[in-house]
Short mmCIF file of C-alpha atoms in Angstrom, two decimals:
data_model
loop_
_atom_site.label_atom_id
_atom_site.label_comp_id
_atom_site.label_asym_id
_atom_site.label_seq_id
_atom_site.Cartn_x
_atom_site.Cartn_y
_atom_site.Cartn_z
CA MET A 1 -4.87 -0.31 -12.05
CA LYS A 2 -1.17 0.35 -12.52
CA SER A 3 1.33 -2.45 -12.89
CA ILE A 4 5.11 -2.67 -12.92
CA ALA A 5 7.26 -5.27 -14.69
CA ILE A 6 10.07 -6.89 -12.71
CA SER A 7 12.47 -9.54 -13.97
CA GLY A 8 14.07 -12.03 -11.64
CA SER A 9 16.34 -15.03 -11.72
CA PRO A 10 15.62 -18.31 -9.92
CA ARG A 11 17.63 -19.15 -6.81
CA GLU A 12 19.46 -22.45 -6.80
CA ASN A 13 20.14 -22.46 -3.06
CA VAL A 14 17.77 -21.23 -0.39
CA GLY A 15 19.34 -20.31 2.92
CA LYS A 16 21.00 -17.60 4.98
CA ARG A 17 24.42 -17.91 3.35
CA ASP A 18 22.98 -17.71 -0.18
CA ALA A 19 20.70 -14.80 0.75
CA LYS A 20 23.61 -12.89 2.29
CA GLU A 21 25.70 -13.42 -0.85
CA LEU A 22 22.82 -12.18 -3.06
CA ARG A 23 22.42 -9.02 -0.97
CA TYR A 24 26.16 -8.38 -1.18
CA LYS A 25 25.85 -8.43 -5.00
CA GLY A 26 22.94 -5.93 -4.93
CA HIS A 27 20.13 -8.47 -5.31
CA VAL A 28 17.11 -9.03 -3.06
CA PRO A 29 15.88 -12.55 -2.26
CA CYS A 30 12.15 -12.95 -3.01
CA VAL A 31 9.49 -15.63 -2.91
CA LEU A 32 6.35 -16.01 -5.01
CA TYR A 33 3.56 -18.05 -3.44
CA GLY A 34 -0.17 -18.56 -3.88
CA GLY A 35 0.04 -20.68 -7.03
CA LYS A 36 0.70 -24.38 -7.43
CA GLU A 37 4.19 -24.10 -5.94
CA GLN A 38 6.46 -21.58 -4.28
CA THR A 39 9.13 -19.98 -6.41
CA HIS A 40 12.29 -18.60 -4.82
CA PHE A 41 14.04 -15.96 -6.92
CA SER A 42 16.08 -12.78 -6.69
CA VAL A 43 15.77 -9.37 -8.30
CA LEU A 44 18.05 -6.35 -8.48
CA ALA A 45 17.38 -3.98 -5.59
CA GLU A 46 17.11 -1.09 -8.08
CA ASP A 47 14.24 -2.84 -9.90
CA LEU A 48 12.12 -2.74 -6.71
CA ARG A 49 12.42 1.03 -6.30
CA GLY A 50 9.38 1.84 -8.45
CA LEU A 51 7.26 -0.63 -6.49
CA VAL A 52 8.37 0.05 -2.93
CA TYR A 53 8.96 3.81 -2.82
CA THR A 54 5.62 4.95 -4.21
CA PRO A 55 2.28 5.72 -2.59
CA ASP A 56 0.47 3.89 -5.41
CA ALA A 57 -0.93 0.39 -5.21
CA MET A 58 0.34 -1.74 -8.09
CA PHE A 59 0.20 -5.16 -9.59
CA VAL A 60 3.54 -6.74 -10.44
CA ASP A 61 4.19 -8.52 -13.73
CA LEU A 62 6.95 -10.95 -12.76
CA ASP A 63 9.21 -12.65 -15.28
CA ILE A 64 11.34 -15.30 -13.59
CA ALA A 65 13.57 -16.86 -16.26
CA GLY A 66 10.71 -16.94 -18.79
CA LYS A 67 7.98 -17.97 -16.32
CA LYS A 68 5.48 -15.12 -16.17
CA ALA A 69 3.14 -14.41 -13.26
CA LYS A 70 0.94 -11.55 -12.10
CA ALA A 71 1.33 -10.79 -8.40
CA THR A 72 1.00 -8.29 -5.57
CA MET A 73 3.61 -7.42 -2.96
CA GLN A 74 2.47 -8.91 0.33
CA ASP A 75 5.38 -8.28 2.67
CA ILE A 76 8.70 -6.50 2.65
CA GLN A 77 11.54 -6.57 5.15
CA PHE A 78 14.10 -3.81 5.63
CA HIS A 79 17.47 -3.94 7.36
CA PRO A 80 17.01 -2.30 10.80
CA VAL A 81 20.08 -0.05 10.48
CA THR A 82 20.67 0.63 6.78
CA ASP A 83 17.02 0.49 5.59
CA LEU A 84 18.06 -1.65 2.61
CA ILE A 85 15.44 -4.09 1.36
CA ILE A 86 16.42 -7.58 2.55
CA HIS A 87 13.41 -9.70 1.47
CA VAL A 88 10.12 -9.41 -0.46
CA ASP A 89 7.11 -11.76 -0.55
CA PHE A 90 4.84 -11.76 -3.60
CA LEU A 91 1.37 -13.33 -3.80
CA GLU A 92 0.35 -14.66 -7.21
CA THR A 93 -3.00 -13.30 -8.37
CA PHE A 94 -5.61 -14.94 -10.56
CA GLU A 95 -8.47 -13.25 -12.44
CA ASP A 96 -11.12 -15.42 -10.73
CA LYS A 97 -9.79 -15.13 -7.12
CA PRO A 98 -10.30 -12.02 -4.92
CA THR A 99 -7.09 -10.27 -3.90
CA VAL A 100 -6.41 -8.24 -0.76
CA MET A 101 -4.53 -4.97 -1.29
CA ASN A 102 -3.82 -1.70 0.50
CA ILE A 103 -5.32 1.09 -1.63
CA PRO A 104 -4.33 4.74 -1.02
CA VAL A 105 -6.91 7.33 0.05
CA LYS A 106 -7.11 10.44 -2.14
CA VAL A 107 -8.65 13.53 -0.53
CA VAL A 108 -10.56 15.85 -2.88
CA GLY A 109 -12.47 19.07 -2.30
CA THR A 110 -12.22 21.88 0.22
CA SER A 111 -13.56 21.52 3.73
CA PRO A 112 -15.63 24.38 5.20
CA GLY A 113 -14.15 23.46 8.60
CA VAL A 114 -10.63 24.04 7.29
CA LYS A 115 -11.71 27.39 5.78
CA MET A 116 -12.88 28.41 9.27
CA GLY A 117 -9.40 27.72 10.67
CA GLY A 118 -9.65 24.04 11.52
CA ARG A 119 -6.98 21.48 10.80
CA LEU A 120 -7.59 18.45 8.58
CA VAL A 121 -6.32 15.25 10.24
CA GLN A 122 -5.91 12.14 8.07
CA LYS A 123 -5.84 9.02 10.26
CA LEU A 124 -5.82 6.45 7.45
CA LYS A 125 -3.68 6.96 4.36
CA LYS A 126 -4.51 3.51 2.94
CA LEU A 127 -7.48 1.18 3.20
CA ARG A 128 -7.29 -2.61 3.09
CA VAL A 129 -9.70 -3.89 0.45
CA VAL A 130 -10.54 -7.20 -1.20
CA ALA A 131 -11.80 -7.53 -4.78
CA LEU A 132 -11.20 -9.36 -8.01
CA PRO A 133 -8.04 -8.01 -9.74
CA LYS A 134 -10.09 -6.38 -12.52
CA ASN A 135 -12.16 -4.43 -9.94
CA HIS A 136 -9.24 -2.94 -7.99
CA VAL A 137 -8.81 0.82 -8.28
CA ASP A 138 -5.74 3.10 -8.18
CA PHE A 139 -7.11 5.05 -5.19
CA ILE A 140 -10.23 5.54 -3.07
CA GLU A 141 -11.51 9.10 -3.40
CA VAL A 142 -12.85 10.85 -0.29
CA ASN A 143 -14.69 14.15 -0.88
CA ILE A 144 -14.45 16.65 1.99
CA ASP A 145 -16.65 19.44 0.55
CA SER A 146 -19.17 19.00 3.39
CA LEU A 147 -16.75 18.28 6.26
CA GLU A 148 -17.47 20.86 8.99
CA MET A 149 -15.40 21.70 12.07
CA GLY A 150 -15.49 18.84 14.59
CA LYS A 151 -16.93 16.36 12.08
CA LEU A 152 -15.33 13.23 10.68
CA ILE A 153 -15.56 10.69 7.86
CA ARG A 154 -15.56 7.02 8.81
CA VAL A 155 -14.98 3.92 6.71
CA SER A 156 -18.74 3.22 6.82
CA ASP A 157 -19.38 6.58 5.07
CA LEU A 158 -17.58 5.49 1.90
CA PRO A 159 -19.35 3.92 -1.07
CA ALA A 160 -17.49 0.64 -1.62
CA GLY A 161 -18.78 -0.26 -5.09
CA LYS A 162 -17.24 -3.56 -6.18
CA LEU A 163 -14.66 -3.39 -3.39
CA GLU A 164 -15.08 -4.81 0.08
CA ILE A 165 -13.29 -2.64 2.64
CA LEU A 166 -11.74 -4.78 5.37
CA ASN A 167 -11.02 -1.95 7.82
CA SER A 168 -13.41 -1.61 10.75
CA LYS A 169 -16.52 0.37 9.78
CA VAL A 170 -16.01 2.73 12.74
CA ASP A 171 -12.40 3.64 11.84
CA THR A 172 -11.97 7.36 11.23
CA ILE A 173 -10.37 8.30 7.89
CA LEU A 174 -10.48 12.11 8.12
CA SER A 175 -11.56 14.68 10.65
CA VAL A 176 -11.42 18.45 11.08
CA VAL A 177 -10.26 19.52 14.53
CA SER A 178 -10.24 23.01 15.92
CA THR A 179 -6.89 24.69 16.39
CA ARG A 180 -5.83 27.02 19.16
CA ALA A 181 -6.08 29.97 16.76
CA SER A 182 -9.63 29.06 15.70
CA ARG A 183 -10.71 28.63 19.36
CA GLN A 184 -9.24 32.04 20.25
CA ALA A 185 -11.05 33.62 17.29
CA ASP A 186 -14.33 32.20 18.59
CA ASP A 187 -13.69 33.53 22.11
CA THR A 188 -12.86 37.12 21.05
CA PRO A 189 -15.32 39.74 22.35
CA GLY A 190 -17.57 41.47 19.90
CA LYS A 191 -18.61 38.35 18.04
#
């Protein structure tokens, strides 16, 4: 699975005034938890771009003033008006503890239902899974080669392998719905 390296500096003061000052200087206040103790630190907003604005799921190799940790991004907060990142929570990961992550769904193949004029509807773009860090994958592949018009693929239809999918088993991932054009083609006389 992909990982990204981010360097941060520890925060001396934790509070609204300090956080506001950090943001003014182009830094984002962050917290790392899940280990023996919480670590409050800040990173440059630019350094988070490769982690936040990507469809990929990634591990984060944090370096906070020489202290190294492997983590996942758990939560992110954006400013309601400017959409600037105002806070990020990281969860420290360990090789022997299962980790929960949102893994993107990758659609492969060509649906016969779409060839007949149907429209492919993707309800879930990511699936919430739990696994040991070494068993996490970059994406979950969903093959649509046998997806006919009016049919769907649910979470229960996927082979999980070493992953445990936390979404409800009845959640629809993909479906092919008929369009107005395909319904009119079926209703034309002479067929």
